[in-house]
mmCIF file of C-alpha atoms and ligand atoms in Angstrom:
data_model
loop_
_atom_site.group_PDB
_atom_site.id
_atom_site.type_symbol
_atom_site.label_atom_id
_atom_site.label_comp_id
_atom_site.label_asym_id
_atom_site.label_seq_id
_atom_site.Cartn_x
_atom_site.Cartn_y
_atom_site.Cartn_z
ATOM 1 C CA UNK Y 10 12.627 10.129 -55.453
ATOM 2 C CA UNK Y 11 13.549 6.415 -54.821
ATOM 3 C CA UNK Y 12 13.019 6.886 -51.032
ATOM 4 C CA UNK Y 13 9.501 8.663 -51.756
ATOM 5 C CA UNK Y 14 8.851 5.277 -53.695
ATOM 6 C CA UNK Y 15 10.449 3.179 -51.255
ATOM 7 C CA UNK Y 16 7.997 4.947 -48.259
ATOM 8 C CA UNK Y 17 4.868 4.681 -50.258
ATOM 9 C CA UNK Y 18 6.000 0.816 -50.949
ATOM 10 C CA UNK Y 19 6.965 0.116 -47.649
ATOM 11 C CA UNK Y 20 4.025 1.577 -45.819
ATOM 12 C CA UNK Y 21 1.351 2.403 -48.153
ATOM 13 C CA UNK Y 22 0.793 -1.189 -49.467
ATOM 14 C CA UNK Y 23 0.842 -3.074 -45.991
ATOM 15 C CA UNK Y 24 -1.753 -0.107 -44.780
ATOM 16 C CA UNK Y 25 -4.150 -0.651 -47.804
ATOM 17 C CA UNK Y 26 -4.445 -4.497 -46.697
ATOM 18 C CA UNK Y 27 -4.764 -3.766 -43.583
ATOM 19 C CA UNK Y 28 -7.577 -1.950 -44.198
ATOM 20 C CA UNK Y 29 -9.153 -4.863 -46.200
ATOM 21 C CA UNK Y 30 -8.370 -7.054 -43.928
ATOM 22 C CA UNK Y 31 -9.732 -5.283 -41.092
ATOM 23 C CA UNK Y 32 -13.168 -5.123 -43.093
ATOM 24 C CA UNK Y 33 -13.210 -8.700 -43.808
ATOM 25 C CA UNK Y 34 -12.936 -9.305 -39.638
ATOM 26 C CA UNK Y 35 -15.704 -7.143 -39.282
ATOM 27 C CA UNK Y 36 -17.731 -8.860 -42.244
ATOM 28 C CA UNK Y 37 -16.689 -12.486 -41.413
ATOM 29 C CA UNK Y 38 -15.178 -12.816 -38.301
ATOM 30 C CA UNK Y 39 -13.494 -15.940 -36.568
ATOM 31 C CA UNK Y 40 -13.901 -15.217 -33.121
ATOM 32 C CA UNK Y 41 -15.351 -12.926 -30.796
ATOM 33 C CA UNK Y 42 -13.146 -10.303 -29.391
ATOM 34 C CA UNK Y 43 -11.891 -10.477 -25.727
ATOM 35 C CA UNK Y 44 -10.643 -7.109 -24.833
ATOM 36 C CA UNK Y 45 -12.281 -5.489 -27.982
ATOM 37 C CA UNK Y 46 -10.830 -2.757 -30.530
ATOM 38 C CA UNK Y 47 -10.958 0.348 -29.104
ATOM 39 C CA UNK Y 48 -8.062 -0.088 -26.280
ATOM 40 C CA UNK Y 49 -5.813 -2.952 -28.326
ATOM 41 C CA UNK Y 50 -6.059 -0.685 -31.568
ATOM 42 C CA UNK Y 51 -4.702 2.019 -30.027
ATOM 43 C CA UNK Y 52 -1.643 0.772 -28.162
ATOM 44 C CA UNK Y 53 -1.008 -1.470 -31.783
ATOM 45 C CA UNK Y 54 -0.818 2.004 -33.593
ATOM 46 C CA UNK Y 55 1.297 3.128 -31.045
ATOM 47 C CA UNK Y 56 3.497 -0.314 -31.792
ATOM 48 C CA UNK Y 57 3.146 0.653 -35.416
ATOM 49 C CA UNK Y 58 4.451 4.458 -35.068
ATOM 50 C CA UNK Y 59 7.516 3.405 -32.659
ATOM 51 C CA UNK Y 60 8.398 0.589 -35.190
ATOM 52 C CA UNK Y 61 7.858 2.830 -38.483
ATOM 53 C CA UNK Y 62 10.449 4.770 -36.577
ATOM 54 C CA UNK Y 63 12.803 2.426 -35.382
ATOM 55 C CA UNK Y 64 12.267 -1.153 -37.706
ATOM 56 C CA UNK Y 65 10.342 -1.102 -40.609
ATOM 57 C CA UNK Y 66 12.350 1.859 -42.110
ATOM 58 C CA UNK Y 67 15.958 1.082 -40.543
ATOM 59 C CA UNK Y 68 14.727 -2.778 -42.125
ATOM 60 C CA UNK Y 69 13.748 -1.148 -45.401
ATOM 61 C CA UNK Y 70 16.322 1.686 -45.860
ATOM 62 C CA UNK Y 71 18.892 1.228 -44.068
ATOM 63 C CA UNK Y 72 20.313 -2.394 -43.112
ATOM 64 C CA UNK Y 73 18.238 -4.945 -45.647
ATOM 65 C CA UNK Y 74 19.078 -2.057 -48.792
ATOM 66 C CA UNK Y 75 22.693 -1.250 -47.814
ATOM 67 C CA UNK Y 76 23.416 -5.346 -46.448
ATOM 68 C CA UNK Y 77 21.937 -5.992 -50.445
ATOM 69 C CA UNK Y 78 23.666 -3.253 -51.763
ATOM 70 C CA UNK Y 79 26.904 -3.824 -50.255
ATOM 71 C CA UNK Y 80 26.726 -7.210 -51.247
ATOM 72 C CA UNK Y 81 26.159 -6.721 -54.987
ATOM 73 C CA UNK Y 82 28.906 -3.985 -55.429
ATOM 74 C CA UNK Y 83 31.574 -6.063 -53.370
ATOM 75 C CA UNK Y 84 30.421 -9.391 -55.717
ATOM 76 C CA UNK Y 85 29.922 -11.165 -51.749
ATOM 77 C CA UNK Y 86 27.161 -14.030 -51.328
ATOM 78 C CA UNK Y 87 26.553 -16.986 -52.931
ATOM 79 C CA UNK Y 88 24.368 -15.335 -55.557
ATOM 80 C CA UNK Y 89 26.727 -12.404 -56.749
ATOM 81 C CA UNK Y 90 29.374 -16.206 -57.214
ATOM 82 C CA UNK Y 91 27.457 -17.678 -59.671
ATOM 83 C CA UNK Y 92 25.539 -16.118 -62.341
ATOM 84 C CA UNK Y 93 21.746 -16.920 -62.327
ATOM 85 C CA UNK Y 94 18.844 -15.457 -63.726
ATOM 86 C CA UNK Y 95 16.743 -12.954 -61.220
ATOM 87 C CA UNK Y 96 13.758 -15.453 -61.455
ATOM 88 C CA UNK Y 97 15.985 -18.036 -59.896
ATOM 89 C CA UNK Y 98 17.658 -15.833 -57.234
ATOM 90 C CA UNK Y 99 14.466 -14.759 -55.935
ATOM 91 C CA UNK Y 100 13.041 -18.399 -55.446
ATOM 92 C CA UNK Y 101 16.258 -18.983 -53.918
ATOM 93 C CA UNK Y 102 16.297 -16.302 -51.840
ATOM 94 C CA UNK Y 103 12.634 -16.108 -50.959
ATOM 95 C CA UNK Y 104 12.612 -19.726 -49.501
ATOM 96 C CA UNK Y 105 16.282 -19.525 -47.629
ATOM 97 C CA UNK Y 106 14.736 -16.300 -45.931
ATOM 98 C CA UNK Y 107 11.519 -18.026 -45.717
ATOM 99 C CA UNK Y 108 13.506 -20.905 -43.746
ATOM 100 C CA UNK Y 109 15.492 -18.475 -42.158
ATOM 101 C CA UNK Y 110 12.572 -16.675 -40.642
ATOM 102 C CA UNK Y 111 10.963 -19.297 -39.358
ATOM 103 C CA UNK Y 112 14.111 -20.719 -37.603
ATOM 104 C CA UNK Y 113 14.442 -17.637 -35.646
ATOM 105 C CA UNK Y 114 10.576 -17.529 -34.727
ATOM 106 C CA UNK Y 115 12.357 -21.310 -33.146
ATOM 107 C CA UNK Y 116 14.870 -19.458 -31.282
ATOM 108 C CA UNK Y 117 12.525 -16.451 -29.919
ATOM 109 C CA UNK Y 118 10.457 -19.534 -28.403
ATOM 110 C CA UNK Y 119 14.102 -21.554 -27.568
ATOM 111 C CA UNK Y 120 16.271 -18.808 -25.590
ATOM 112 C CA UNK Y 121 15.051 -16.529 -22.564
ATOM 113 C CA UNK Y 122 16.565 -13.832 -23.214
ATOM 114 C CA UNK Y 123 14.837 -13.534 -26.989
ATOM 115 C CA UNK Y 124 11.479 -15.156 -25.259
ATOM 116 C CA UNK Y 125 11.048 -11.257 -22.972
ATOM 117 C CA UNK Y 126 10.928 -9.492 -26.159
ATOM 118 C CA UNK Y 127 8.846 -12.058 -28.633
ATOM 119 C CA UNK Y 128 6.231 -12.377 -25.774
ATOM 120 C CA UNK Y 129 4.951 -9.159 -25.870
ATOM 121 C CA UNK Y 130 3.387 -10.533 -29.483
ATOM 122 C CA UNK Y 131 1.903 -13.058 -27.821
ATOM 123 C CA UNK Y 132 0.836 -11.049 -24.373
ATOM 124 C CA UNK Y 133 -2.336 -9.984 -27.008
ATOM 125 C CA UNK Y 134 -5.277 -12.283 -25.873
ATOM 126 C CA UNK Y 135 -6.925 -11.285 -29.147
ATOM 127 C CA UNK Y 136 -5.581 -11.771 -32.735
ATOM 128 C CA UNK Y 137 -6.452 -9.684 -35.376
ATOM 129 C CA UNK Y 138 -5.013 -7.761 -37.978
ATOM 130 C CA UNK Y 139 -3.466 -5.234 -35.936
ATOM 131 C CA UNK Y 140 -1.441 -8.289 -33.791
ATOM 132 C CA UNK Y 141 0.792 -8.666 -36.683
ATOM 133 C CA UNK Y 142 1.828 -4.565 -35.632
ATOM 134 C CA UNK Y 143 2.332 -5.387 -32.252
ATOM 135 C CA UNK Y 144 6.196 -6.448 -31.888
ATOM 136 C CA UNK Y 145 8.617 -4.800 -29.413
ATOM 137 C CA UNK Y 146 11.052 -2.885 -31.045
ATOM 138 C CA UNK Y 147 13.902 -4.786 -29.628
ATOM 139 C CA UNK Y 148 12.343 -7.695 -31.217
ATOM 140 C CA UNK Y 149 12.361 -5.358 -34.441
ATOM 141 C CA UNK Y 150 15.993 -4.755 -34.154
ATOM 142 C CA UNK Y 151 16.876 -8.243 -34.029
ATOM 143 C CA UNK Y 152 14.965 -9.474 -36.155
ATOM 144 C CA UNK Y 153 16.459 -6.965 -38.589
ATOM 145 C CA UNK Y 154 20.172 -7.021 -38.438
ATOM 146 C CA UNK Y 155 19.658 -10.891 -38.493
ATOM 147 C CA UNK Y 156 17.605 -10.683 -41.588
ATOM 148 C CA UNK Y 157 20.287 -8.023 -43.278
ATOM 149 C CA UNK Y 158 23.203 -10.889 -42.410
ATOM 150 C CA UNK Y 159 21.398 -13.277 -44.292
ATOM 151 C CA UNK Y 160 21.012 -10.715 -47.417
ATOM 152 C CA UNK Y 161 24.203 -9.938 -47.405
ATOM 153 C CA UNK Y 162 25.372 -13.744 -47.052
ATOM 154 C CA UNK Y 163 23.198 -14.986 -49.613
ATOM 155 C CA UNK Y 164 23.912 -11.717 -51.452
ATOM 156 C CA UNK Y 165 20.023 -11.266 -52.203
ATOM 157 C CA UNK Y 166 19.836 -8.192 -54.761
ATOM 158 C CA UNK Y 167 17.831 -5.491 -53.434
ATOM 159 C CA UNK Y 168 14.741 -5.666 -54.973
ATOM 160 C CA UNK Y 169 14.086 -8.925 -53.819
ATOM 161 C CA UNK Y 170 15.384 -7.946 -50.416
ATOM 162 C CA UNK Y 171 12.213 -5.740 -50.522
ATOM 163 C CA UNK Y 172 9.905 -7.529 -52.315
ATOM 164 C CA UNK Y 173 10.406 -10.423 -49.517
ATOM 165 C CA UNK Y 174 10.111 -7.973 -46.664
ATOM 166 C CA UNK Y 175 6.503 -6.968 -48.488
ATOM 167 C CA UNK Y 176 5.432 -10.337 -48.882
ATOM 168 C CA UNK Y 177 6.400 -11.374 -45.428
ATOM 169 C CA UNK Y 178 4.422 -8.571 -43.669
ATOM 170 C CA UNK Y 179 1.229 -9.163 -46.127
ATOM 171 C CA UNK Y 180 1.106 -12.861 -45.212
ATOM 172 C CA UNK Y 181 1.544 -11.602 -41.325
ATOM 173 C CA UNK Y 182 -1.259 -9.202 -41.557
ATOM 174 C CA UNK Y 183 -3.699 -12.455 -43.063
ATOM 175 C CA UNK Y 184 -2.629 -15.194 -40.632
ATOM 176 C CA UNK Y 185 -2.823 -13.088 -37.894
ATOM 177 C CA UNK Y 186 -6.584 -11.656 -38.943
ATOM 178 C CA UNK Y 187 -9.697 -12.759 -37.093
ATOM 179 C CA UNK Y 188 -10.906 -13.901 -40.441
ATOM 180 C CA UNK Y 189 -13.266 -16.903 -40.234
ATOM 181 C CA UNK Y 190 -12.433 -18.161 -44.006
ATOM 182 C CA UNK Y 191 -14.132 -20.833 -45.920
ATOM 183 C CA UNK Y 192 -13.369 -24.685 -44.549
ATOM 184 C CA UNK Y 193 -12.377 -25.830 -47.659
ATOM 185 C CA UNK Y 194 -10.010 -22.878 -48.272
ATOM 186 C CA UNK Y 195 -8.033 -22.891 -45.464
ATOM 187 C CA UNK Y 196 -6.825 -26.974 -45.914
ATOM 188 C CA UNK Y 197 -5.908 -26.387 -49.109
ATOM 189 C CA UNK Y 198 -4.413 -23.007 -48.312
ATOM 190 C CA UNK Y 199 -2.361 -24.139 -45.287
ATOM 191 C CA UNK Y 200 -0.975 -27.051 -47.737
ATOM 192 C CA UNK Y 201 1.683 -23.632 -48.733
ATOM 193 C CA UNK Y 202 0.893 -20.787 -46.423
ATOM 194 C CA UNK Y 203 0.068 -20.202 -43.031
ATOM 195 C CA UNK Y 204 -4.018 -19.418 -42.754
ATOM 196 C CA UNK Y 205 -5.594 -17.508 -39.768
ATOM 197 C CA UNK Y 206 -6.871 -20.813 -38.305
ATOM 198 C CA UNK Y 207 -3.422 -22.318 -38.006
ATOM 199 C CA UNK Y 208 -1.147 -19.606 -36.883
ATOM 200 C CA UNK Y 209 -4.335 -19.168 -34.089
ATOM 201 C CA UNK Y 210 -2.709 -22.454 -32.622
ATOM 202 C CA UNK Y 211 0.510 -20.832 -32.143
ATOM 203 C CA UNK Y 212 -1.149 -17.946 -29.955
ATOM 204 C CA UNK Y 213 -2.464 -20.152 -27.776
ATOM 205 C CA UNK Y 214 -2.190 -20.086 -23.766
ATOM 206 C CA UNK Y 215 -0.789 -23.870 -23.744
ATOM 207 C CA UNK Y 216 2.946 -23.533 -23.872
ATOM 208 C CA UNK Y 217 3.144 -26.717 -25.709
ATOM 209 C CA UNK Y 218 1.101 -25.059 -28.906
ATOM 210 C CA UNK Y 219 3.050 -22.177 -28.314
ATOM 211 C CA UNK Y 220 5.671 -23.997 -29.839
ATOM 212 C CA UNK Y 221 4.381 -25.284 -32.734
ATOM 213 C CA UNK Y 222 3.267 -23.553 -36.005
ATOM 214 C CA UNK Y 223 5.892 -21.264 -36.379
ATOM 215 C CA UNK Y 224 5.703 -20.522 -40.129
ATOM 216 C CA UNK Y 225 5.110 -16.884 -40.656
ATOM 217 C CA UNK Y 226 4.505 -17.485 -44.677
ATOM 218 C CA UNK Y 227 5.078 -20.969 -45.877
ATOM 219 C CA UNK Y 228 4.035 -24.285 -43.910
ATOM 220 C CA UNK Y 229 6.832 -26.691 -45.213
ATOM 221 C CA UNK Y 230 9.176 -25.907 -42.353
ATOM 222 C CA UNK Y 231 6.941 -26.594 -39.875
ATOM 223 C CA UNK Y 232 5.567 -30.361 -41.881
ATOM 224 C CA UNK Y 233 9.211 -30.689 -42.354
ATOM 225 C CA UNK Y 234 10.150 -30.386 -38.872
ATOM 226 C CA UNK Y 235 7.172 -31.772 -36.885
ATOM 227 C CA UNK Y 236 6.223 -28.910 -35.276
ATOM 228 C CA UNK Y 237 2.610 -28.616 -37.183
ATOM 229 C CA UNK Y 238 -0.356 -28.751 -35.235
ATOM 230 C CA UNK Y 239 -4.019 -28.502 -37.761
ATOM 231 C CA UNK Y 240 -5.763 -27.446 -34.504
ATOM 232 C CA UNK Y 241 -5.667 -26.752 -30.354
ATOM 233 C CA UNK Y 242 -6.701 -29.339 -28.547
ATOM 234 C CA UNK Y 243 -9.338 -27.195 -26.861
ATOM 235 C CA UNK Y 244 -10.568 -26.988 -30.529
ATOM 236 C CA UNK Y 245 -10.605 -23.985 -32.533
ATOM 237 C CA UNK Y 246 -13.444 -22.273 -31.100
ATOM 238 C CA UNK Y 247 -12.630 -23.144 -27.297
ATOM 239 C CA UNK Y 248 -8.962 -21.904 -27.443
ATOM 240 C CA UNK Y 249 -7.884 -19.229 -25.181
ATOM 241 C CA UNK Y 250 -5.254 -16.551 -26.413
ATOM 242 C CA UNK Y 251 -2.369 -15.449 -25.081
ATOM 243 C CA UNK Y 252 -0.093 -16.026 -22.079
ATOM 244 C CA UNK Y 253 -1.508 -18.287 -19.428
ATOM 245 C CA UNK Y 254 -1.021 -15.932 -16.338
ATOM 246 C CA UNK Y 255 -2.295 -12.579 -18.023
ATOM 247 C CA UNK Y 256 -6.100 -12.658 -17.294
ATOM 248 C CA UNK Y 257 -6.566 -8.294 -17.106
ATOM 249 C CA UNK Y 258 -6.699 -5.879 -19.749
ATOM 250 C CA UNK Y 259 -3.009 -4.866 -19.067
ATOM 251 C CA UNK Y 260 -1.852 -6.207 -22.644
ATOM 252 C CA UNK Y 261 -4.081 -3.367 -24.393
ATOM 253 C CA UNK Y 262 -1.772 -0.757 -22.513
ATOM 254 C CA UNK Y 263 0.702 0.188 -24.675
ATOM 255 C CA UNK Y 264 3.216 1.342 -21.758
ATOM 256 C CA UNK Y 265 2.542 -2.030 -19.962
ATOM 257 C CA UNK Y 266 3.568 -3.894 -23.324
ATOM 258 C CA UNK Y 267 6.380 -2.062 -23.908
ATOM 259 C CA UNK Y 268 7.862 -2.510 -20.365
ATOM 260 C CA UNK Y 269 6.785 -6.434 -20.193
ATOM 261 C CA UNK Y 270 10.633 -7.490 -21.087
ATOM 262 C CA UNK Y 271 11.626 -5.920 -18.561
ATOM 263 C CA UNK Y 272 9.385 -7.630 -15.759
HETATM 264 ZN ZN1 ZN R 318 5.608 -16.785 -31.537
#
């Protein structure tokens, strides 16, 4: 009964707003479309099926619920030491995984070895909603057993384990929409979280942007650091996405995508 709750929390809200999101783009979009839907939608739901498999619910059941779990029956992470309210713990814990998130977005742009699997994400030369599906399930992996050693260090109790891994994919699926919001909106939106417009830097073909905006929820790390850039220096509406020597329509084939580390 939990896990049936679990599932429908785990998938069914992230699919509902990507749904609305995926309206919006059609009502009010950003940009127009290089490769299009039709190809790029496909291979992301492909991305999505071989990561429900192998991340999101090894994230959700297994590692980030038994690294929290663990941790709160053994009394190990700094939060099981000292006795705080749950309000506290999850402002603690949602801005230490917050940090912690970013800093390994730092490291997938830092080391080689984690750049094969991270650039598949940015191999798209669209963004919309669906780019926020399409990570390599290596990446996935990673990304999870580093998350679950931070839980369990921290000793995050599982439901805010859960509720961060929610909150971190619904602020992926926005910034990564082609969602042309309101001017006014976005500046004082992007004061705290990462809009459309500003994580469309990060995709960018320069290698140089590449490295900069790499929030995936809140901007502080990124003011904090010096590694915020408000927009391209091609300008919004002149900047190219993707990787600089990918000019086909190979990144909309989902067996292309998923061998690209390997090249
Ligand atoms: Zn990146």
């Amino acid at each position: 009964m939990i896990e049936a709750g679990l599932g429908l929390y785990a998938i069914a809200i992230p699919a509902l707003l990507l749904a609305l999101l995926a309206t919006a783009e059609v009502l009010w979009p950003r940009r127009k479309l290089v490769l299009g839907r039709k190809r790029r939608w496909r291979t992301h739901a492909l991305f999505f099926v071989s990561n429900a498999v192998l991340g999101r619910l090894l994230s959700f059941f297994v590692v980030i619920g038994v690294a929290a779990t663990w941790a709160e029956t053994n009394r190990f992470g700094a939060l099981n030491v000292i006795a705080l309210p749950l309000w506290l713990e999850a402002v603690i814990a949602f801005i230490v995984l917050d940090f912690a998130v970013w800093f390994q977005h730092l490291a997938m742009h830092r080391s080689p070895l984690l750049w094969r699997m991270h650039a598949v994400h940015h191999s798209d030369r669209d963004l919309d909603v669906t780019t926020a599906l399409r990570f390599h399930p290596f990446e996935l992996i990673v990304s999870t057993f580093y998350k679950s050693a931070i839980v369990a260090l921290l000793g995050v109790p599982l439901v805010v384990a859960l509720a961060f891994e929610l909150w971190l994919n619904a602020n992926a699926l926005f910034n990564h929409s082609n969602l042309r919001l309101p001017r006014k909106l976005d500046s004082v939106l992007r004061w705290f979280l990462v809009t459309p417009d500003m994580h469309l830097v990060h995709h960018s073909t320069l290698m140089d942007e590449q490295k900069h905006n790499l929030g995936f929820a809140l901007t502080i790390w990124d003011r904090l650091f010096g590694t915020y850039r408000a927009v391209s220096i091609r300008g919004t509406d002149g900047q190219d996405i993707g990787l600089s020597g990918i000019h086909d329509d190979s990144p909309s084939s989902f067996l292309w995508s998923m061998n690209q580390p390997l090249t």
